[in-house]
mmCIF file of C-alpha atoms and ligand atoms in Angstrom:
data_model
loop_
_atom_site.group_PDB
_atom_site.id
_atom_site.type_symbol
_atom_site.label_atom_id
_atom_site.label_comp_id
_atom_site.label_asym_id
_atom_site.label_seq_id
_atom_site.Cartn_x
_atom_site.Cartn_y
_atom_site.Cartn_z
ATOM 1 C CA MET A 1 55.430 -44.532 -42.338
ATOM 2 C CA ARG A 2 56.873 -40.653 -42.314
ATOM 3 C CA ARG A 3 55.648 -39.062 -38.557
ATOM 4 C CA THR A 4 54.975 -35.533 -38.564
ATOM 5 C CA THR A 5 53.867 -32.958 -36.317
ATOM 6 C CA ALA A 6 51.535 -30.384 -38.899
ATOM 7 C CA LEU A 7 50.865 -30.891 -42.066
ATOM 8 C CA ILE A 8 49.693 -28.334 -44.631
ATOM 9 C CA ALA A 9 48.050 -29.228 -47.673
ATOM 10 C CA GLY A 10 48.529 -26.329 -50.548
ATOM 11 C CA GLY A 11 50.845 -23.800 -50.657
ATOM 12 C CA GLY A 12 48.207 -21.028 -51.420
ATOM 13 C CA PRO A 13 47.656 -17.852 -49.193
ATOM 14 C CA ALA A 14 46.268 -19.522 -46.707
ATOM 15 C CA GLY A 15 48.106 -22.279 -45.649
ATOM 16 C CA LEU A 16 51.020 -19.675 -46.366
ATOM 17 C CA THR A 17 49.943 -17.943 -43.081
ATOM 18 C CA ALA A 18 49.417 -21.001 -41.082
ATOM 19 C CA ALA A 19 52.841 -22.361 -42.202
ATOM 20 C CA ILE A 20 54.080 -18.233 -40.652
ATOM 21 C CA ALA A 21 52.165 -18.338 -37.677
ATOM 22 C CA LEU A 22 53.582 -22.353 -36.755
ATOM 23 C CA ALA A 23 57.190 -22.402 -37.954
ATOM 24 C CA ARG A 24 57.444 -18.369 -35.995
ATOM 25 C CA ALA A 25 56.100 -20.621 -32.792
ATOM 26 C CA GLY A 26 58.797 -22.627 -33.014
ATOM 27 C CA MET A 27 57.491 -25.769 -35.124
ATOM 28 C CA GLU A 28 58.501 -27.331 -37.885
ATOM 29 C CA PRO A 29 55.383 -27.739 -39.346
ATOM 30 C CA LEU A 30 55.780 -29.764 -44.174
ATOM 31 C CA LEU A 31 54.074 -28.000 -46.509
ATOM 32 C CA ILE A 32 53.040 -30.351 -48.927
ATOM 33 C CA GLU A 33 52.302 -27.544 -53.116
ATOM 34 C CA ARG A 34 51.389 -29.283 -56.255
ATOM 35 C CA HIS A 35 52.625 -26.598 -57.781
ATOM 36 C CA ALA A 36 57.271 -26.677 -57.952
ATOM 37 C CA ARG A 37 56.885 -22.771 -59.157
ATOM 38 C CA THR A 38 54.803 -20.189 -57.822
ATOM 39 C CA PRO A 39 51.383 -20.179 -60.287
ATOM 40 C CA ASP A 40 50.049 -16.551 -61.549
ATOM 41 C CA LEU A 41 46.506 -18.925 -59.920
ATOM 42 C CA LEU A 42 43.275 -17.042 -60.793
ATOM 43 C CA CYS A 43 42.141 -14.371 -58.654
ATOM 44 C CA GLY A 44 40.263 -10.955 -58.990
ATOM 45 C CA GLY A 45 43.850 -9.300 -58.058
ATOM 46 C CA PHE A 46 42.574 -7.007 -55.501
ATOM 47 C CA VAL A 47 43.767 -6.940 -51.689
ATOM 48 C CA SER A 48 41.644 -5.230 -49.196
ATOM 49 C CA TRP A 49 42.373 -3.194 -46.541
ATOM 50 C CA GLN A 50 41.797 -5.617 -44.165
ATOM 51 C CA THR A 51 43.735 -7.868 -46.116
ATOM 52 C CA LEU A 52 46.982 -4.839 -46.944
ATOM 53 C CA LYS A 53 47.131 -5.017 -42.162
ATOM 54 C CA SER A 54 47.047 -8.860 -42.042
ATOM 55 C CA LEU A 55 50.357 -9.256 -44.301
ATOM 56 C CA GLU A 56 51.450 -6.233 -41.929
ATOM 57 C CA ARG A 57 50.864 -9.226 -38.485
ATOM 58 C CA LEU A 58 52.062 -11.099 -40.236
ATOM 59 C CA LYS A 59 55.461 -8.559 -40.728
ATOM 60 C CA ILE A 60 55.554 -8.276 -44.108
ATOM 61 C CA ASP A 61 54.870 -4.392 -45.525
ATOM 62 C CA PRO A 62 52.684 -4.484 -48.726
ATOM 63 C CA ALA A 63 54.852 -2.012 -50.064
ATOM 64 C CA ARG A 64 57.725 -4.325 -50.379
ATOM 65 C CA LEU A 65 54.589 -5.961 -53.071
ATOM 66 C CA GLY A 66 55.092 -3.734 -55.672
ATOM 67 C CA GLY A 67 51.471 -3.836 -56.107
ATOM 68 C CA HIS A 68 49.043 -1.087 -57.431
ATOM 69 C CA ALA A 69 47.208 1.576 -54.995
ATOM 70 C CA ILE A 70 43.915 1.349 -55.294
ATOM 71 C CA ASP A 71 40.973 3.881 -53.536
ATOM 72 C CA ARG A 72 37.558 3.553 -55.444
ATOM 73 C CA VAL A 73 35.619 1.453 -57.229
ATOM 74 C CA ARG A 74 33.579 2.198 -60.843
ATOM 75 C CA LEU A 75 30.456 0.404 -61.458
ATOM 76 C CA PHE A 76 28.954 -0.222 -64.101
ATOM 77 C CA ALA A 77 26.265 -1.634 -65.582
ATOM 78 C CA GLY A 78 24.133 -1.411 -68.788
ATOM 79 C CA ASN A 79 24.809 2.162 -69.844
ATOM 80 C CA ARG A 80 24.661 3.026 -65.764
ATOM 81 C CA SER A 81 28.215 4.083 -63.851
ATOM 82 C CA ARG A 82 28.775 4.908 -61.199
ATOM 83 C CA SER A 83 32.677 5.853 -58.906
ATOM 84 C CA ALA A 84 32.535 5.995 -55.661
ATOM 85 C CA GLN A 85 35.572 6.705 -52.971
ATOM 86 C CA LEU A 86 36.422 3.261 -51.364
ATOM 87 C CA PRO A 87 36.770 3.737 -46.691
ATOM 88 C CA HIS A 88 40.321 2.846 -47.439
ATOM 89 C CA PRO A 89 43.023 2.539 -50.254
ATOM 90 C CA GLY A 90 43.860 -1.761 -51.389
ATOM 91 C CA MET A 91 45.782 -3.341 -53.829
ATOM 92 C CA GLY A 92 46.644 -4.231 -56.868
ATOM 93 C CA PHE A 93 48.788 -7.860 -57.009
ATOM 94 C CA SER A 94 49.349 -10.922 -59.056
ATOM 95 C CA ARG A 95 48.886 -13.676 -56.751
ATOM 96 C CA ARG A 96 52.504 -14.603 -58.363
ATOM 97 C CA ARG A 97 53.969 -12.021 -56.255
ATOM 98 C CA LEU A 98 51.602 -11.749 -53.509
ATOM 99 C CA ASP A 99 52.357 -15.802 -53.406
ATOM 100 C CA SER A 100 56.029 -15.602 -53.891
ATOM 101 C CA VAL A 101 56.313 -13.056 -51.000
ATOM 102 C CA LEU A 102 54.436 -15.128 -48.568
ATOM 103 C CA LEU A 103 56.554 -18.614 -50.055
ATOM 104 C CA GLU A 104 59.742 -16.478 -48.963
ATOM 105 C CA THR A 105 59.014 -15.429 -45.428
ATOM 106 C CA ALA A 106 57.543 -18.765 -45.026
ATOM 107 C CA GLU A 107 60.327 -21.052 -45.441
ATOM 108 C CA ALA A 108 61.993 -17.999 -43.323
ATOM 109 C CA ALA A 109 60.698 -18.815 -40.442
ATOM 110 C CA GLY A 110 61.828 -21.833 -40.899
ATOM 111 C CA ALA A 111 58.895 -24.354 -42.600
ATOM 112 C CA ASP A 112 59.715 -26.637 -43.976
ATOM 113 C CA ILE A 113 57.664 -26.467 -47.997
ATOM 114 C CA GLN A 114 58.129 -29.309 -50.164
ATOM 115 C CA ARG A 115 56.805 -27.648 -53.824
ATOM 116 C CA GLY A 116 56.004 -30.529 -56.554
ATOM 117 C CA THR A 117 54.217 -33.034 -55.081
ATOM 118 C CA ALA A 118 51.145 -32.863 -54.859
ATOM 119 C CA ILE A 119 48.686 -35.474 -51.896
ATOM 120 C CA SER A 120 46.528 -37.723 -53.853
ATOM 121 C CA SER A 121 44.486 -38.401 -51.363
ATOM 122 C CA ALA A 122 44.034 -38.309 -47.432
ATOM 123 C CA ASP A 123 40.931 -39.616 -44.885
ATOM 124 C CA GLY A 124 42.339 -36.964 -42.249
ATOM 125 C CA PRO A 125 45.231 -36.133 -40.107
ATOM 126 C CA ASP A 126 46.404 -40.150 -40.091
ATOM 127 C CA ALA A 127 45.761 -41.631 -42.420
ATOM 128 C CA ILE A 128 47.389 -39.391 -46.212
ATOM 129 C CA ARG A 129 49.013 -40.327 -49.458
ATOM 130 C CA LEU A 130 51.194 -38.241 -51.872
ATOM 131 C CA ALA A 131 51.004 -38.941 -54.897
ATOM 132 C CA ASP A 132 54.281 -40.644 -55.408
ATOM 133 C CA GLY A 133 53.503 -42.976 -53.154
ATOM 134 C CA GLN A 134 54.714 -41.653 -49.866
ATOM 135 C CA SER A 135 52.028 -41.791 -46.942
ATOM 136 C CA LEU A 136 52.052 -39.559 -44.340
ATOM 137 C CA ALA A 137 50.551 -38.643 -41.003
ATOM 138 C CA ALA A 138 50.050 -35.494 -38.784
ATOM 139 C CA ASP A 139 48.865 -34.790 -35.528
ATOM 140 C CA ALA A 140 47.377 -31.655 -37.503
ATOM 141 C CA LEU A 141 46.069 -31.425 -40.945
ATOM 142 C CA PHE A 142 45.755 -27.835 -41.683
ATOM 143 C CA LEU A 143 43.560 -28.713 -44.979
ATOM 144 C CA ALA A 144 44.467 -25.405 -47.222
ATOM 145 C CA THR A 145 44.104 -26.767 -51.342
ATOM 146 C CA GLY A 146 41.482 -23.947 -51.418
ATOM 147 C CA LYS A 147 38.776 -24.257 -54.763
ATOM 148 C CA TYR A 148 40.648 -28.201 -55.659
ATOM 149 C CA GLU A 149 39.625 -31.078 -54.073
ATOM 150 C CA LEU A 150 41.147 -33.066 -51.774
ATOM 151 C CA ARG A 151 40.091 -36.458 -52.727
ATOM 152 C CA GLY A 152 38.445 -38.271 -49.347
ATOM 153 C CA LEU A 153 38.390 -35.132 -47.714
ATOM 154 C CA LYS A 154 35.888 -33.034 -50.072
ATOM 155 C CA ARG A 155 34.323 -30.662 -49.025
ATOM 156 C CA PRO A 156 30.273 -31.404 -47.894
ATOM 157 C CA VAL A 157 28.585 -28.754 -50.327
ATOM 158 C CA GLY A 158 25.410 -30.245 -50.780
ATOM 159 C CA LYS A 159 22.325 -29.739 -53.140
ATOM 160 C CA GLN A 160 24.879 -29.152 -56.601
ATOM 161 C CA ASP A 161 23.515 -24.976 -58.427
ATOM 162 C CA ARG A 162 21.619 -26.460 -61.596
ATOM 163 C CA ASP A 163 23.916 -23.285 -63.484
ATOM 164 C CA PRO A 164 27.259 -23.141 -60.953
ATOM 165 C CA TRP A 165 29.069 -20.319 -61.100
ATOM 166 C CA MET A 166 33.028 -20.535 -63.223
ATOM 167 C CA GLY A 167 36.117 -18.061 -63.287
ATOM 168 C CA LEU A 168 37.764 -16.500 -66.042
ATOM 169 C CA ARG A 169 40.928 -14.720 -66.070
ATOM 170 C CA TYR A 170 42.944 -12.526 -68.545
ATOM 171 C CA ARG A 171 45.863 -10.706 -67.575
ATOM 172 C CA ILE A 172 46.299 -7.824 -70.547
ATOM 173 C CA SER A 173 49.551 -6.035 -70.830
ATOM 174 C CA ALA A 174 47.649 -3.053 -70.758
ATOM 175 C CA SER A 175 48.294 0.108 -73.899
ATOM 176 C CA ALA A 176 48.983 3.772 -72.220
ATOM 177 C CA ALA A 177 45.217 4.097 -72.494
ATOM 178 C CA LEU A 178 44.054 1.605 -71.404
ATOM 179 C CA ARG A 179 46.209 2.256 -67.941
ATOM 180 C CA ASP A 180 45.327 6.462 -67.674
ATOM 181 C CA ARG A 181 41.160 4.633 -67.989
ATOM 182 C CA ILE A 182 41.549 2.679 -64.654
ATOM 183 C CA GLY A 183 43.889 4.243 -62.845
ATOM 184 C CA GLY A 184 43.612 4.131 -59.203
ATOM 185 C CA ALA A 185 40.004 2.069 -59.314
ATOM 186 C CA ILE A 186 38.552 -1.508 -59.743
ATOM 187 C CA GLU A 187 36.408 -1.131 -62.121
ATOM 188 C CA LEU A 188 32.899 -4.287 -62.525
ATOM 189 C CA HIS A 189 31.195 -4.283 -64.623
ATOM 190 C CA LEU A 190 27.993 -5.866 -65.298
ATOM 191 C CA PHE A 191 25.588 -8.396 -66.635
ATOM 192 C CA ARG A 192 23.256 -10.958 -67.034
ATOM 193 C CA HIS A 193 24.881 -13.784 -64.566
ATOM 194 C CA GLY A 194 27.917 -12.168 -63.040
ATOM 195 C CA TYR A 195 30.520 -9.047 -63.977
ATOM 196 C CA ALA A 196 34.149 -8.577 -65.264
ATOM 197 C CA GLY A 197 36.574 -6.856 -62.257
ATOM 198 C CA LEU A 198 39.573 -5.065 -64.398
ATOM 199 C CA LEU A 199 42.102 -3.669 -61.863
ATOM 200 C CA LEU A 200 46.045 -2.759 -62.905
ATOM 201 C CA GLN A 201 48.433 -4.638 -61.295
ATOM 202 C CA GLU A 202 52.017 -4.163 -59.635
ATOM 203 C CA ASP A 203 54.199 -4.637 -63.226
ATOM 204 C CA GLY A 204 50.841 -1.929 -65.057
ATOM 205 C CA SER A 205 49.210 -5.243 -66.517
ATOM 206 C CA ALA A 206 45.871 -5.062 -66.850
ATOM 207 C CA ASN A 207 43.714 -8.119 -64.921
ATOM 208 C CA LEU A 208 40.040 -9.669 -66.431
ATOM 209 C CA CYS A 209 38.874 -11.882 -63.890
ATOM 210 C CA LEU A 210 34.989 -12.335 -65.053
ATOM 211 C CA ALA A 211 33.127 -13.948 -63.021
ATOM 212 C CA LEU A 212 29.851 -15.360 -63.954
ATOM 213 C CA ARG A 213 27.991 -19.090 -64.309
ATOM 214 C CA ARG A 214 28.865 -21.822 -66.907
ATOM 215 C CA SER A 215 25.327 -20.535 -68.492
ATOM 216 C CA ARG A 216 26.767 -17.567 -69.997
ATOM 217 C CA LEU A 217 29.797 -19.961 -71.308
ATOM 218 C CA ARG A 218 27.706 -22.092 -73.420
ATOM 219 C CA GLU A 219 26.155 -19.623 -75.204
ATOM 220 C CA ALA A 220 28.779 -18.861 -76.060
ATOM 221 C CA ASN A 221 29.467 -21.569 -77.910
ATOM 222 C CA GLY A 222 31.782 -22.382 -74.474
ATOM 223 C CA ASN A 223 34.817 -19.665 -76.722
ATOM 224 C CA PRO A 224 35.897 -17.453 -73.872
ATOM 225 C CA GLY A 225 36.742 -14.753 -76.809
ATOM 226 C CA GLN A 226 33.425 -15.799 -78.197
ATOM 227 C CA LEU A 227 31.753 -15.224 -74.693
ATOM 228 C CA LEU A 228 34.129 -11.487 -74.096
ATOM 229 C CA GLY A 229 32.167 -10.004 -78.103
ATOM 230 C CA LEU A 230 28.410 -11.091 -76.854
ATOM 231 C CA LEU A 231 29.438 -9.953 -73.339
ATOM 232 C CA GLY A 232 30.548 -6.621 -75.282
ATOM 233 C CA ARG A 233 28.000 -5.498 -76.429
ATOM 234 C CA GLU A 234 25.560 -6.103 -72.704
ATOM 235 C CA ALA A 235 28.097 -4.837 -70.780
ATOM 236 C CA PRO A 236 29.972 -1.903 -73.637
ATOM 237 C CA SER A 237 32.356 -0.200 -70.753
ATOM 238 C CA LEU A 238 33.829 -3.946 -71.280
ATOM 239 C CA ALA A 239 33.675 -3.512 -75.677
ATOM 240 C CA ALA A 240 35.269 0.148 -75.136
ATOM 241 C CA ARG A 241 38.421 -0.380 -72.187
ATOM 242 C CA LEU A 242 38.955 -4.104 -73.729
ATOM 243 C CA ASP A 243 39.088 -1.939 -78.215
ATOM 244 C CA GLY A 244 41.928 -1.270 -79.321
ATOM 245 C CA GLU A 245 43.848 -4.045 -76.620
ATOM 246 C CA THR A 246 46.329 -7.240 -77.796
ATOM 247 C CA LEU A 247 44.670 -10.718 -75.246
ATOM 248 C CA PRO A 248 46.248 -13.155 -74.807
ATOM 249 C CA ASP A 249 44.966 -16.422 -76.889
ATOM 250 C CA THR A 250 44.114 -18.795 -74.377
ATOM 251 C CA SER A 251 42.625 -17.432 -70.597
ATOM 252 C CA ASP A 252 42.396 -18.991 -67.640
ATOM 253 C CA ALA A 253 39.410 -20.781 -65.722
ATOM 254 C CA ILE A 254 37.936 -21.952 -63.077
ATOM 255 C CA SER A 255 34.412 -24.170 -63.032
ATOM 256 C CA ARG A 256 32.010 -24.703 -60.275
ATOM 257 C CA VAL A 257 33.208 -21.809 -57.387
ATOM 258 C CA PRO A 258 30.443 -22.704 -54.790
ATOM 259 C CA TYR A 259 29.604 -18.983 -53.296
ATOM 260 C CA GLY A 260 28.780 -19.306 -49.785
ATOM 261 C CA TRP A 261 29.547 -21.619 -47.907
ATOM 262 C CA ARG A 262 31.471 -22.142 -44.939
ATOM 263 C CA MET A 263 32.558 -25.017 -42.660
ATOM 264 C CA ARG A 264 30.809 -25.628 -39.421
ATOM 265 C CA GLU A 265 30.582 -29.045 -38.271
ATOM 266 C CA GLY A 266 35.498 -29.573 -36.863
ATOM 267 C CA HIS A 267 36.399 -32.203 -36.850
ATOM 268 C CA ARG A 268 39.601 -33.321 -34.825
ATOM 269 C CA GLY A 269 42.873 -32.399 -36.084
ATOM 270 C CA LEU A 270 41.639 -31.059 -39.352
ATOM 271 C CA PHE A 271 42.045 -27.394 -39.583
ATOM 272 C CA ARG A 272 40.222 -26.380 -43.034
ATOM 273 C CA ILE A 273 41.754 -23.143 -44.089
ATOM 274 C CA GLY A 274 40.863 -21.008 -46.326
ATOM 275 C CA ASP A 275 38.306 -21.516 -49.300
ATOM 276 C CA GLN A 276 38.241 -25.028 -48.374
ATOM 277 C CA GLY A 277 36.291 -22.691 -44.835
ATOM 278 C CA ALA A 278 34.528 -20.998 -46.132
ATOM 279 C CA VAL A 279 34.003 -19.130 -50.785
ATOM 280 C CA ILE A 280 32.716 -16.177 -50.071
ATOM 281 C CA PRO A 281 31.635 -14.319 -53.226
ATOM 282 C CA SER A 282 34.425 -12.704 -55.288
ATOM 283 C CA LEU A 283 32.322 -9.330 -55.754
ATOM 284 C CA ALA A 284 33.415 -8.466 -52.619
ATOM 285 C CA GLY A 285 37.629 -9.240 -52.967
ATOM 286 C CA GLU A 286 37.930 -10.539 -49.878
ATOM 287 C CA GLY A 287 38.522 -13.990 -50.859
ATOM 288 C CA ILE A 288 42.499 -13.515 -50.198
ATOM 289 C CA GLY A 289 41.310 -11.692 -46.721
ATOM 290 C CA ILE A 290 39.099 -14.884 -45.325
ATOM 291 C CA ALA A 291 42.451 -17.354 -46.092
ATOM 292 C CA LEU A 292 45.093 -14.870 -44.240
ATOM 293 C CA ALA A 293 42.470 -14.895 -41.460
ATOM 294 C CA SER A 294 41.515 -18.278 -41.175
ATOM 295 C CA GLY A 295 45.111 -19.197 -41.506
ATOM 296 C CA GLU A 296 46.624 -17.692 -38.396
ATOM 297 C CA ALA A 297 43.654 -18.231 -36.263
ATOM 298 C CA ALA A 298 43.580 -21.645 -37.128
ATOM 299 C CA ALA A 299 47.922 -21.739 -36.609
ATOM 300 C CA ARG A 300 46.536 -20.254 -32.965
ATOM 301 C CA ALA A 301 44.053 -22.257 -31.594
ATOM 302 C CA TYR A 302 46.707 -25.242 -32.812
ATOM 303 C CA LEU A 303 49.502 -24.035 -30.910
ATOM 304 C CA ALA A 304 46.979 -23.067 -27.438
ATOM 305 C CA GLY A 305 44.682 -26.536 -26.997
ATOM 306 C CA GLY A 306 46.177 -29.006 -30.243
ATOM 307 C CA PRO A 307 44.279 -31.040 -32.740
ATOM 308 C CA ALA A 308 41.034 -31.185 -30.571
ATOM 309 C CA ALA A 309 41.420 -27.403 -31.327
ATOM 310 C CA ALA A 310 40.555 -27.831 -34.662
ATOM 311 C CA ILE A 311 36.733 -28.565 -33.728
ATOM 312 C CA ALA A 312 36.297 -25.323 -31.457
ATOM 313 C CA PHE A 313 38.621 -22.938 -34.812
ATOM 314 C CA GLN A 314 35.814 -24.443 -37.076
ATOM 315 C CA LYS A 315 32.730 -23.237 -35.807
ATOM 316 C CA ASN A 316 33.478 -20.200 -34.967
ATOM 317 C CA PHE A 317 35.454 -18.842 -38.025
ATOM 318 C CA ALA A 318 32.396 -19.804 -39.610
ATOM 319 C CA ARG A 319 30.605 -17.540 -37.431
ATOM 320 C CA THR A 320 32.595 -14.963 -37.808
ATOM 321 C CA ALA A 321 32.142 -15.083 -41.602
ATOM 322 C CA ARG A 322 28.273 -15.957 -41.334
ATOM 323 C CA ARG A 323 27.824 -11.172 -41.355
ATOM 324 C CA PRO A 324 30.264 -10.724 -44.083
ATOM 325 C CA MET A 325 29.293 -13.401 -46.531
ATOM 326 C CA ALA A 326 25.135 -12.761 -46.267
ATOM 327 C CA ILE A 327 26.165 -9.559 -47.184
ATOM 328 C CA ALA A 328 28.361 -10.287 -49.899
ATOM 329 C CA ASP A 329 25.987 -13.300 -51.249
ATOM 330 C CA LEU A 330 22.938 -9.979 -50.902
ATOM 331 C CA LEU A 331 24.623 -8.203 -53.058
ATOM 332 C CA LYS A 332 25.833 -11.655 -55.452
ATOM 333 C CA ARG A 333 22.320 -11.546 -56.051
ATOM 334 C CA ILE A 334 21.900 -8.190 -56.614
ATOM 335 C CA THR A 335 23.968 -7.817 -59.626
ATOM 336 C CA ASP A 336 22.796 -11.828 -60.564
ATOM 337 C CA HIS A 337 19.874 -9.071 -62.898
ATOM 338 C CA PRO A 338 20.147 -6.532 -65.040
ATOM 339 C CA ARG A 339 17.848 -4.890 -63.450
ATOM 340 C CA LEU A 340 18.590 -5.026 -59.951
ATOM 341 C CA ALA A 341 21.697 -4.297 -60.918
ATOM 342 C CA ARG A 342 20.984 -0.943 -62.564
ATOM 343 C CA HIS A 343 18.088 0.161 -59.438
ATOM 344 C CA ALA A 344 22.169 -1.191 -57.074
ATOM 345 C CA ILE A 345 24.315 0.978 -59.636
ATOM 346 C CA ARG A 346 22.165 4.338 -58.418
ATOM 347 C CA LEU A 347 21.553 3.456 -54.930
ATOM 348 C CA ALA A 348 25.640 3.467 -54.693
ATOM 349 C CA GLY A 349 25.555 7.056 -55.352
ATOM 350 C CA PHE A 350 23.813 7.237 -52.478
ATOM 351 C CA PRO A 351 27.014 8.915 -49.722
ATOM 352 C CA GLY A 352 29.194 6.825 -47.460
ATOM 353 C CA LEU A 353 26.916 3.747 -48.871
ATOM 354 C CA VAL A 354 30.000 1.924 -51.075
ATOM 355 C CA GLY A 355 32.201 2.597 -47.754
ATOM 356 C CA LEU A 356 29.655 0.912 -45.553
ATOM 357 C CA LEU A 357 29.156 -2.351 -47.407
ATOM 358 C CA GLY A 358 33.152 -1.930 -48.294
ATOM 359 C CA GLU A 359 33.594 -2.311 -43.951
ATOM 360 C CA ALA A 360 30.867 -5.097 -43.594
ATOM 361 C CA THR A 361 32.200 -7.642 -46.463
ATOM 362 C CA ARG A 362 36.249 -7.383 -44.484
ATOM 363 C CA ILE A 363 36.971 -10.306 -41.802
ATOM 364 C CA ARG A 364 38.069 -9.702 -38.588
ATOM 365 C CA ALA A 365 39.546 -13.194 -37.481
HETATM 366 C C1 LIG B 1 36.738 -15.063 -60.504
HETATM 367 C C2 LIG B 1 37.323 -14.816 -59.310
HETATM 368 C C3 LIG B 1 38.155 -13.735 -58.760
HETATM 369 C C4 LIG B 1 38.389 -13.526 -57.205
HETATM 370 N N1 LIG B 1 38.812 -12.668 -57.078
HETATM 371 C C5 LIG B 1 39.384 -11.835 -55.826
HETATM 372 C C6 LIG B 1 40.453 -10.538 -55.601
HETATM 373 O O1 LIG B 1 39.917 -9.775 -56.184
HETATM 374 N N2 LIG B 1 40.774 -10.828 -53.989
HETATM 375 C C7 LIG B 1 40.013 -11.566 -53.227
HETATM 376 O O2 LIG B 1 40.615 -11.834 -52.168
HETATM 377 N N3 LIG B 1 40.132 -12.849 -53.483
HETATM 378 C C8 LIG B 1 39.058 -12.780 -54.726
HETATM 379 N N4 LIG B 1 38.634 -14.651 -54.576
HETATM 380 C C9 LIG B 1 38.899 -15.538 -53.824
HETATM 381 C C10 LIG B 1 40.574 -15.781 -53.324
HETATM 382 O O3 LIG B 1 41.427 -16.648 -55.010
HETATM 383 C C11 LIG B 1 40.299 -17.228 -53.332
HETATM 384 O O4 LIG B 1 40.154 -17.015 -51.675
HETATM 385 C C12 LIG B 1 41.917 -17.270 -52.931
HETATM 386 O O5 LIG B 1 42.910 -17.833 -53.493
HETATM 387 C C13 LIG B 1 41.187 -19.293 -51.031
HETATM 388 O O6 LIG B 1 42.842 -18.829 -51.200
HETATM 389 P P1 LIG B 1 44.122 -20.908 -50.472
HETATM 390 O O7 LIG B 1 44.910 -20.348 -50.216
HETATM 391 O O8 LIG B 1 42.329 -20.680 -49.700
HETATM 392 O O9 LIG B 1 43.411 -21.751 -51.818
HETATM 393 P P2 LIG B 1 43.918 -20.967 -53.752
HETATM 394 O O10 LIG B 1 44.121 -19.659 -53.086
HETATM 395 O O11 LIG B 1 43.285 -22.068 -54.879
HETATM 396 O O12 LIG B 1 45.471 -22.181 -52.850
HETATM 397 C C14 LIG B 1 45.558 -23.348 -52.874
HETATM 398 C C15 LIG B 1 46.923 -24.383 -52.751
HETATM 399 O O13 LIG B 1 46.828 -25.361 -52.727
HETATM 400 C C16 LIG B 1 47.494 -26.278 -53.576
HETATM 401 N N5 LIG B 1 46.277 -27.779 -53.421
HETATM 402 C C17 LIG B 1 45.584 -28.035 -54.303
HETATM 403 N N6 LIG B 1 45.851 -29.178 -54.356
HETATM 404 C C18 LIG B 1 46.961 -29.576 -54.322
HETATM 405 C C19 LIG B 1 46.657 -30.759 -53.439
HETATM 406 N N7 LIG B 1 45.916 -31.897 -54.161
HETATM 407 N N8 LIG B 1 47.958 -31.258 -52.731
HETATM 408 C C20 LIG B 1 49.009 -29.955 -53.173
HETATM 409 N N9 LIG B 1 49.122 -29.229 -53.373
HETATM 410 C C21 LIG B 1 47.774 -28.601 -53.781
HETATM 411 C C22 LIG B 1 47.301 -24.913 -55.216
HETATM 412 O O14 LIG B 1 48.187 -25.702 -55.399
HETATM 413 C C23 LIG B 1 47.847 -23.984 -54.511
HETATM 414 O O15 LIG B 1 48.598 -23.920 -54.419
HETATM 415 C C24 LIG B 1 38.379 -14.433 -56.665
HETATM 416 C C25 LIG B 1 38.019 -15.583 -56.250
HETATM 417 C C26 LIG B 1 37.470 -16.100 -57.833
HETATM 418 C C27 LIG B 1 36.782 -17.522 -58.179
#
């Protein structure tokens, strides 16, 4: 059995951040990522000003990512719309771009990155099994498999939502007209039990990402194309944006997103980071922020206190995430209901309110 000090399961933003921080401190973390090549994982693509600061702390110049600058949010519900300035500019870029830059940085720092092998199960840091049959043991396991559950260490999410949330994403080669309309905004088109986020990314393509309850897809016979037609009638703003655009034949999907879940208990040697530690409603655009902040904080805790520090780390991070997640959850509840959403759009015109909520849903770890 191979033994290592720090093993990181998953090479998304959380795992790669932990790898960078540990490698820079002189450790040789081993990171295992199941994809052989960096995928363009489903995501809304909005990177907040707070997340940009985390990147700077990792000595990654956000300009190197070449993202699309975003300085305002445009909200639509029914026939109402509002535009408001964000408290600070954010950026739009694809996960392929973000994860590639983080990966290059981790490798340059000296992390051992093993790609193209999945971890099949783990009972804890001492008992990790890979899909290729290898067994591994580590002093500490940084669990960063994101939305995906690892057999043996599934998130204890408790009672399942009877109508769970899911994500759907289309990457659109946007026409010049669509690029003009979106400009430097992140657009949120609200509809019953969900919303569609639309923004431009580093290469001028548009990312259309929907977070919605599964029942909405069922209403469209499980067919995402049909769903967009149906939503177009409820959200005329979205129909107008997509009019004349060529959408790819297939969309990416993720099911059962446990928005609002936080890991509140810690276990020796097990650091749950990113979506494995806390899942903030995506409407807040701070999931990547949580991934970076928790990856950094977990590495710091481990370097200072070893495997035993995992217990306090998990409790502290749950505390840090509590308020931003509670506010994000409240916003999600409002947008879940069309009538409330229409009132909320009116309130969004109140000077400073969007900025206040934008700041209150950021993670500072
Ligand atoms: C619909 C939707 C829209 C969103 N929009 C935004 C947004 O606009 N802005 C924002 O900040 N956040 C957004 N988020 C949240 C954000 O995508 C996540 O919070 C973030 O990706 C979490 O990063 P992570 O590193 O924890 O996990 P992930 O990004 O999921 O990465 C996990 C990695 O682990 C690997 N992996 C999984 N299982 C295994 C295994 N068994 N063995 C080896 N490797 C494994 C995966 O291949 C992957 O590379 C959105 C989420 C959803 C659902």
